[in-house]
Amino acid sequence: MRIPLSWLREYVDLPATETGRDVQAKLISAGLEVETVEHLGADLKGPLVVGRVLTIEELEGFKKPIRFCTVDVGQANGTGEPQEIVCGARNFAVGDKVVVVLPGATLPGGFSISARKTYGKTSHGMICSSDELGMGDDGTHGIIVLPPETEVGKDAIELLELVDEVLDIAVTANRGDCLSIRGVARETAIAYGLPLRDPALLDVPGPNAFGYPVKVSDPAGCDRFTARTVTGLSPEARSPIWLKRRLQKVGMRPISLAVDVTNYVMMELGQPLHAYDRGLVQGTIGVRRAGEGEKIVTLDGVERKLHAEDLVITDDRGPIGLAGVMGGADTEIADHDAAENGGSSTTDVVIEAAHFDQVAIARTARRHKLSSEASRRFERGVDPQAAAAAAQRTVDLLVLLAGGTAEAGVTEVVAPSAPHTITVAADHPDKVAGVSYGRETVVRRLQEVGCDVYGQDELIVTVPSWRPDLTDPNDLAEEVIRLEGYENLPSTLPRPPAGRGLTARQRLHRRIGRALAGAGYVEALNYPFLSEQVFDQLGLEADDPARRVVRLVNPLSDEEPALRTTLLPGLLGALRRNDGRGAHDLALFETGLVFQPRDEQRTAVNLSVDRRPSEDDIAALDAALPYQPRHVAVVLAGAREQAGWWGRGRAGDWADAVEAARTVAREAGAELGVRKGQYGPWHPGRCAELTVTVDGAERVIGHAGELHPRVLKNLGLPARACAMELDLDALEQVGDDTPQAPGISTFPVATQDVALVVDAFVPASDVEAALREGAGELLESIRLFDVYENAEQLGEGRKSLAYALRFRATDRTLTVDEASAAREAAVTLAGDRTGATLRA
């Protein structure tokens, strides 16, 4: 929410010396997030004046239309003579009042103005557009044309209010009251201890039988609807400069007088309004839920198919607006420009000021992907008591600015409701904050935010209508604490009880993170949401268990409505983004939960907050949740080792992904099996299947290797990208993280090398497993150090695998015969199992 300081001062008498930075500091101390203070016109320097166009000469022979103008600027140029200016704009004519910047001035952005020769003429200044003055979009896309009554030679900087400070506040979801000048002015008045001139305190006539007919069929969706009628609006009336400038400063574009007034009042009071062309509304205005299949064309020109939960505004024809979101095109206000194009200008309007259900509006806006200034406010909470005042304020402005007449009829449909009261102990804020505020301070602060407070030790607090976020005692405690100043709370470090620390699972996760970081991987944390379309992009089979997802009822994004069953989509998305930004050598990792639906769907119970849940309550909640195993995954692309004077470098490949899995297994103290596999996104010839042995049975817990080229193309990833993912909980289950001291033997090692020839399709891991088993207990380690293929020497379809075997006994020095016997036993078993023969 953008808050011009000049507008704020209308309702709070701030000291003249207070700057936007000072107000920002006060509001931040009070708990509002003021992100920036924009200094409008900080680098603007005059002379900038009002001029009247005397003559226009069209210059010929140029690629674009160019006009040579003479402009009367009064005595602003020191001579009183007409100012000669070259201009390319076409939206003004002789006699129009325009904004002229004279030589010696400086425009926003440091653009200095001087007399210069252009298009064969000398231009002494410039006729300005709103963009050139940093005013924002005024809808004209051309020169600013001022009202005819504007005085020639008048200072345009003051006229257009070009110098101001604007506070940009990031309003949280619970503070809808601060989406208005009124709400921020209230917070400012409290912060400075000054009185507030509430713009909603107006004399409002009571409802009567002469107002425009309204029927509310869904009081739960619309508990208040106020309608007022103004007739006889002048078709020639325009929004005054001050009104346009305030709308521009808060980030809105001026459109037409009637629309500008409703937007102005919305920004001022926080109550969204809508103006209907009375001549286009047919019959009674109604509020109801949409019928399934009904359609409406909204003001943005889009035809929308309505949902049965959508709240709509209707007349005798059907829907004429999406309640609280956007009006319909059928009853749109027509301005003077529309009349000039053959239409008719609106002279009679019906003003709607209503209060709609927050959830209904939020769901409608999300369903139709149609967020508006009105829906943003209704979603966060609008003061229902402000509707009548906002309608009255709109009527007053239309009568004042457009010469209209306010009809005596006032319609107000109100669903009965009682004010919300909260009972709270007077010392409750003291207990929450650990500070002794005292009853007087608590009562004073609650009254400052608009609460009515009664009682002594136990307070009965009536919450103001503009603060729907205050629902329980802790909310009231928060109000007292924030207004007294979070910075005044004492800092006390908690003292954990002795003997407690990280769990074994937490220690494992930290060790794995440190190990992968030490191996050159960078941790990337991703949102746990995905689109089910990604499973097709990853090439998963139709019956793959990963396709069974948990869908969110209220997702953050409709494009990602499901919880992840694999970490790869998020990591690969991070890889793609970084690669697209020029970082081509990447190695990322993530540990996180994945979500797997249970076979039996259960509904979680709502637990009471007045007591600690029992073990059975917690077990029931857990049973309603999906399975949430923790996975670990890595992705890498580009160079694994950089080239330089020290060597040629090396590109990352499938072996690095497999080694990352082994690194994780070592930290978990688990024995990880690696064998050839084929699954989903991985290249079928460069995919390793990762296994562990659980209760004597082998279980696949993940895969590693190079991704399939088709997957790389689908996801826009760099060539030869690799990935690994495995089930960390399954690895932890079979692992033993008890620290093991390395065994140091005093006896020498006996090394034996062996080269075996096998069929090309035989996995090296199978040969290694046979050698390890055949060698027996004397084998200390085995390492594959060479793979050789040569059809002439080995035969077609054959390969040679060379292994280094290290033998050692714990109690003696091995003899040559013992080492050779162990080697022969290993070779014999490898030959029996894999058909391996010794290479000559």
PDB file of C-alpha atoms in Angstrom, residues 5 131 177 345 489 502 528 760:
ATOM      1  CA  LEU A   5       2.762  11.782   3.203  1.00  0.00           C
ATOM      2  CA  ASP A 131       5.851  10.093 -17.801  1.00  0.00           C
ATOM      3  CA  ASP A 177      -7.305  -2.115   7.813  1.00  0.00           C
ATOM      4  CA  SER A 345     -22.136   9.498 -21.323  1.00  0.00           C
ATOM      5  CA  LEU A 489      11.300  -6.370  25.275  1.00  0.00           C
ATOM      6  CA  LEU A 502      20.103 -33.274  18.597  1.00  0.00           C
ATOM      7  CA  PRO A 528       7.479 -28.934  -1.729  1.00  0.00           C
ATOM      8  CA  ALA A 760      30.561 -56.974 -22.406  1.00  0.00           C
TER       9      ALA A 760
END
